[in-house]
mmCIF file of C-alpha atoms and ligand atoms in Angstrom:
data_model
loop_
_atom_site.group_PDB
_atom_site.id
_atom_site.type_symbol
_atom_site.label_atom_id
_atom_site.label_comp_id
_atom_site.label_asym_id
_atom_site.label_seq_id
_atom_site.Cartn_x
_atom_site.Cartn_y
_atom_site.Cartn_z
ATOM 1 C CA MET I 1 115.937 162.801 103.747
ATOM 2 C CA LYS I 2 117.760 160.016 105.505
ATOM 3 C CA TYR I 3 117.530 159.346 109.224
ATOM 4 C CA PRO I 4 120.640 160.293 111.212
ATOM 5 C CA GLU I 5 123.104 157.472 111.716
ATOM 6 C CA SER I 6 122.523 157.017 115.454
ATOM 7 C CA PHE I 7 118.777 156.878 114.901
ATOM 8 C CA LEU I 8 119.194 154.148 112.272
ATOM 9 C CA LYS I 9 121.308 152.184 114.739
ATOM 10 C CA LEU I 10 118.581 152.448 117.345
ATOM 11 C CA ILE I 11 116.000 151.138 114.865
ATOM 12 C CA GLU I 12 118.285 148.216 114.039
ATOM 13 C CA ASP I 13 118.591 147.415 117.765
ATOM 14 C CA PHE I 14 114.843 147.351 118.289
ATOM 15 C CA LYS I 15 114.482 145.093 115.252
ATOM 16 C CA LYS I 16 116.518 142.454 117.056
ATOM 17 C CA PHE I 17 113.686 141.849 119.528
ATOM 18 C CA PRO I 18 111.324 138.989 118.694
ATOM 19 C CA GLY I 19 108.103 140.059 117.008
ATOM 20 C CA ILE I 20 109.388 143.574 116.254
ATOM 21 C CA GLY I 21 109.344 144.435 112.557
ATOM 22 C CA SER I 22 110.734 147.511 110.788
ATOM 23 C CA LYS I 23 107.658 149.685 111.382
ATOM 24 C CA THR I 24 107.396 148.921 115.095
ATOM 25 C CA ALA I 25 111.149 149.381 115.510
ATOM 26 C CA GLU I 26 110.886 152.782 113.874
ATOM 27 C CA ARG I 27 107.963 153.722 116.122
ATOM 28 C CA LEU I 28 109.864 152.653 119.237
ATOM 29 C CA ALA I 29 112.937 154.595 118.150
ATOM 30 C CA LEU I 30 110.813 157.692 117.526
ATOM 31 C CA PHE I 31 109.162 157.261 120.900
ATOM 32 C CA THR I 32 112.581 157.030 122.560
ATOM 33 C CA LEU I 33 113.577 160.317 120.949
ATOM 34 C CA SER I 34 110.407 162.294 121.328
ATOM 35 C CA SER I 35 108.663 160.978 124.443
ATOM 36 C CA MET I 36 111.360 159.715 126.787
ATOM 37 C CA ASP I 37 113.419 162.239 128.699
ATOM 38 C CA LYS I 38 117.144 161.839 129.173
ATOM 39 C CA GLU I 39 116.758 160.338 132.617
ATOM 40 C CA ASP I 40 114.384 157.630 131.348
ATOM 41 C CA VAL I 41 116.780 156.738 128.550
ATOM 42 C CA ASN I 42 119.710 156.561 130.952
ATOM 43 C CA LEU I 43 117.746 154.318 133.298
ATOM 44 C CA PHE I 44 116.674 152.094 130.426
ATOM 45 C CA SER I 45 120.236 151.609 129.216
ATOM 46 C CA THR I 46 121.410 150.937 132.788
ATOM 47 C CA HIS I 47 118.674 148.335 133.255
ATOM 48 C CA LEU I 48 119.633 146.599 130.014
ATOM 49 C CA VAL I 49 123.288 146.393 131.033
ATOM 50 C CA ASP I 50 122.425 145.396 134.617
ATOM 51 C CA ALA I 51 120.104 142.625 133.488
ATOM 52 C CA LYS I 52 122.732 141.247 131.160
ATOM 53 C CA THR I 53 125.688 141.504 133.532
ATOM 54 C CA LYS I 54 124.152 140.804 136.941
ATOM 55 C CA ILE I 55 121.764 137.980 136.111
ATOM 56 C CA SER I 56 123.060 134.470 135.720
ATOM 57 C CA THR I 57 121.635 130.994 136.090
ATOM 58 C CA CYS I 58 121.880 129.184 139.408
ATOM 59 C CA PRO I 59 124.600 126.504 139.112
ATOM 60 C CA ILE I 60 122.386 124.116 141.091
ATOM 61 C CA CYS I 61 118.874 124.497 139.726
ATOM 62 C CA GLY I 62 119.318 126.596 136.590
ATOM 63 C CA VAL I 63 116.832 129.308 137.623
ATOM 64 C CA LEU I 64 117.723 132.909 136.782
ATOM 65 C CA MET I 65 119.305 134.636 139.751
ATOM 66 C CA GLU I 66 121.090 137.785 140.824
ATOM 67 C CA SER I 67 124.030 137.083 143.183
ATOM 68 C CA HIS I 68 122.208 134.212 144.920
ATOM 69 C CA CYS I 69 119.374 131.792 144.212
ATOM 70 C CA GLY I 70 116.260 132.691 146.186
ATOM 71 C CA ILE I 71 114.822 129.241 145.649
ATOM 72 C CA CYS I 72 117.768 126.953 146.477
ATOM 73 C CA GLU I 73 118.655 129.050 149.526
ATOM 74 C CA ASP I 74 115.125 129.191 150.894
ATOM 75 C CA GLU I 75 115.127 126.680 153.743
ATOM 76 C CA THR I 76 111.386 126.930 154.205
ATOM 77 C CA ARG I 77 110.891 125.161 150.882
ATOM 78 C CA SER I 78 110.553 121.409 150.848
ATOM 79 C CA GLN I 79 113.856 119.738 150.007
ATOM 80 C CA LYS I 80 112.079 116.464 149.277
ATOM 81 C CA ALA I 81 110.540 117.319 145.909
ATOM 82 C CA ILE I 82 112.196 118.578 142.751
ATOM 83 C CA MET I 83 110.131 119.832 139.873
ATOM 84 C CA VAL I 84 111.804 119.441 136.499
ATOM 85 C CA VAL I 85 110.884 122.058 133.880
ATOM 86 C CA SER I 86 112.301 122.740 130.451
ATOM 87 C CA ASP I 87 112.550 126.541 130.649
ATOM 88 C CA GLU I 88 113.140 129.257 133.225
ATOM 89 C CA LYS I 89 109.867 130.887 132.253
ATOM 90 C CA ASP I 90 108.012 127.820 133.563
ATOM 91 C CA VAL I 91 109.468 128.470 137.026
ATOM 92 C CA PHE I 92 108.192 132.055 136.943
ATOM 93 C CA ILE I 93 104.715 130.867 135.976
ATOM 94 C CA LEU I 94 104.629 128.327 138.808
ATOM 95 C CA GLU I 95 106.159 130.682 141.379
ATOM 96 C CA LYS I 96 103.798 133.485 140.497
ATOM 97 C CA ASN I 97 100.918 131.309 141.539
ATOM 98 C CA HIS I 98 102.580 129.806 144.634
ATOM 99 C CA ILE I 99 101.575 126.375 143.437
ATOM 100 C CA PHE I 100 104.686 124.479 144.450
ATOM 101 C CA ASP I 101 106.952 124.831 147.480
ATOM 102 C CA GLY I 102 109.725 122.406 146.610
ATOM 103 C CA LEU I 103 112.838 122.900 144.492
ATOM 104 C CA TYR I 104 113.220 123.236 140.740
ATOM 105 C CA HIS I 105 115.503 121.909 138.088
ATOM 106 C CA VAL I 106 115.625 123.734 134.754
ATOM 107 C CA LEU I 107 116.732 121.578 131.828
ATOM 108 C CA GLY I 108 117.259 124.482 129.446
ATOM 109 C CA GLY I 109 115.181 122.931 126.667
ATOM 110 C CA SER I 110 113.849 119.578 125.555
ATOM 111 C CA ILE I 111 115.311 116.731 123.570
ATOM 112 C CA ASP I 112 114.537 117.620 119.968
ATOM 113 C CA PHE I 113 116.145 115.492 117.287
ATOM 114 C CA SER I 114 114.806 117.681 114.494
ATOM 115 C CA ARG I 115 116.884 120.561 115.867
ATOM 116 C CA GLY I 116 119.802 118.381 116.894
ATOM 117 C CA ILE I 117 119.209 118.839 120.636
ATOM 118 C CA GLN I 118 120.317 115.726 122.477
ATOM 119 C CA ALA I 119 120.126 114.809 126.153
ATOM 120 C CA GLU I 120 123.772 115.801 126.677
ATOM 121 C CA ASP I 121 122.978 119.334 125.502
ATOM 122 C CA LEU I 122 120.571 119.756 128.412
ATOM 123 C CA ASN I 123 121.147 120.363 132.105
ATOM 124 C CA ILE I 124 120.417 116.730 132.989
ATOM 125 C CA ASP I 125 123.554 115.316 134.653
ATOM 126 C CA SER I 126 123.367 117.861 137.454
ATOM 127 C CA LEU I 127 119.871 116.655 138.348
ATOM 128 C CA PHE I 128 121.232 113.286 139.426
ATOM 129 C CA LYS I 129 123.710 114.955 141.748
ATOM 130 C CA ARG I 130 120.845 116.523 143.663
ATOM 131 C CA LEU I 131 118.744 113.488 144.459
ATOM 132 C CA ASN I 132 120.098 112.726 147.921
ATOM 133 C CA GLY I 133 117.140 112.977 150.321
ATOM 134 C CA VAL I 134 114.693 113.702 147.500
ATOM 135 C CA GLU I 135 111.506 111.647 147.632
ATOM 136 C CA GLU I 136 109.729 112.829 144.524
ATOM 137 C CA VAL I 137 110.698 114.147 141.098
ATOM 138 C CA ILE I 138 107.825 115.845 139.297
ATOM 139 C CA LEU I 139 108.236 116.131 135.550
ATOM 140 C CA SER I 140 106.477 119.324 134.483
ATOM 141 C CA LEU I 141 107.238 119.094 130.821
ATOM 142 C CA SER I 142 105.087 120.191 127.922
ATOM 143 C CA GLY I 143 102.707 117.824 126.216
ATOM 144 C CA THR I 144 104.625 118.211 122.957
ATOM 145 C CA VAL I 145 106.522 115.402 121.218
ATOM 146 C CA GLU I 146 109.758 116.891 122.558
ATOM 147 C CA GLY I 147 108.392 117.184 126.110
ATOM 148 C CA GLU I 148 107.174 113.596 125.952
ATOM 149 C CA LEU I 149 110.511 112.333 124.670
ATOM 150 C CA THR I 150 112.391 114.190 127.406
ATOM 151 C CA ALA I 151 110.049 112.859 130.101
ATOM 152 C CA GLN I 152 110.494 109.276 128.866
ATOM 153 C CA TYR I 153 114.244 109.662 128.850
ATOM 154 C CA LEU I 154 114.341 111.035 132.411
ATOM 155 C CA LYS I 155 111.926 108.407 133.664
ATOM 156 C CA GLU I 156 114.240 105.637 132.447
ATOM 157 C CA LEU I 157 117.267 107.178 134.144
ATOM 158 C CA LEU I 158 115.372 107.844 137.375
ATOM 159 C CA LYS I 159 114.410 104.184 137.727
ATOM 160 C CA ARG I 160 117.770 103.564 139.387
ATOM 161 C CA TYR I 161 116.789 105.799 142.288
ATOM 162 C CA ASN I 162 114.448 104.959 145.102
ATOM 163 C CA LEU I 163 111.998 107.811 144.585
ATOM 164 C CA LYS I 164 108.603 108.570 143.162
ATOM 165 C CA VAL I 165 108.504 109.970 139.658
ATOM 166 C CA SER I 166 105.325 111.792 138.718
ATOM 167 C CA ARG I 167 104.249 113.813 135.780
ATOM 168 C CA ILE I 168 101.736 116.600 135.533
ATOM 169 C CA ALA I 169 99.271 115.793 132.814
ATOM 170 C CA TYR I 170 95.727 116.539 133.785
ATOM 171 C CA GLY I 171 94.361 119.620 132.080
ATOM 172 C CA ILE I 172 97.441 120.303 129.993
ATOM 173 C CA PRO I 173 96.359 119.759 126.385
ATOM 174 C CA VAL I 174 98.401 117.357 124.299
ATOM 175 C CA GLY I 175 100.868 119.315 122.212
ATOM 176 C CA ALA I 176 100.622 122.387 124.424
ATOM 177 C CA ASP I 177 103.329 124.395 126.063
ATOM 178 C CA LEU I 178 103.096 124.970 129.841
ATOM 179 C CA SER I 179 102.921 128.721 129.366
ATOM 180 C CA TYR I 180 99.605 128.400 127.515
ATOM 181 C CA ALA I 181 97.876 126.883 130.521
ATOM 182 C CA ASP I 182 95.953 129.257 132.749
ATOM 183 C CA ASP I 183 96.770 129.385 136.464
ATOM 184 C CA GLN I 184 93.915 127.170 137.591
ATOM 185 C CA THR I 185 94.640 124.559 134.960
ATOM 186 C CA LEU I 186 98.259 124.491 136.016
ATOM 187 C CA GLU I 187 97.387 124.175 139.688
ATOM 188 C CA ARG I 188 94.945 121.349 138.946
ATOM 189 C CA ALA I 189 97.545 119.681 136.768
ATOM 190 C CA LEU I 190 100.004 119.681 139.638
ATOM 191 C CA LEU I 191 97.539 118.523 142.285
ATOM 192 C CA ASN I 192 96.435 115.693 140.012
ATOM 193 C CA ARG I 193 99.915 114.649 139.004
ATOM 194 C CA GLN I 194 100.264 110.961 138.445
ATOM 195 C CA LYS I 195 102.902 108.390 139.100
ATOM 196 C CA TYR I 196 104.834 108.161 135.889
ATOM 197 C CA GLU I 197 105.429 104.573 134.822
HETATM 198 ZN ZN1 LIG K 1 118.929 127.522 142.515
#
């Protein structure tokens, strides 16, 4: 017996998620049919559409936002420090732990020649338009080759500006992604940031 067409489509949809293979996709599709009531399914589909249509990236800092950016518009945050991160998820990690009270700038990746990602593919130009009144730029980039390359590149460009450039390093293992660091390590890494020269 073959699965009904709409059920097969559902399995195919679940398979599009990272880390979901055929078996898990089938299990999730079965769960949707047998264990979720109509209301749950309706809510789930609404949430999917809402997330995709209502969420965008802040044109200033690049953080995910819905209608307005809670970080850029928060006047209680320090306007004198900008933390540069490669991905939006890094902002969530840092915000979750209330480690930093300045502003962010999301690059949207790292320079990676092996994948053809150059500086101009990243959200870098807009960073330099935000530096008026900023006293410190903190480079919170991963200890990977790509993170290192991106940090070096930014450091060179930031030399033209009269501000402190620091980089978190302490406690973040070489080659590691920020998201692998536990909260305390990340906090220590930020507190012990060093002038980047
Ligand atoms: Zn913003």
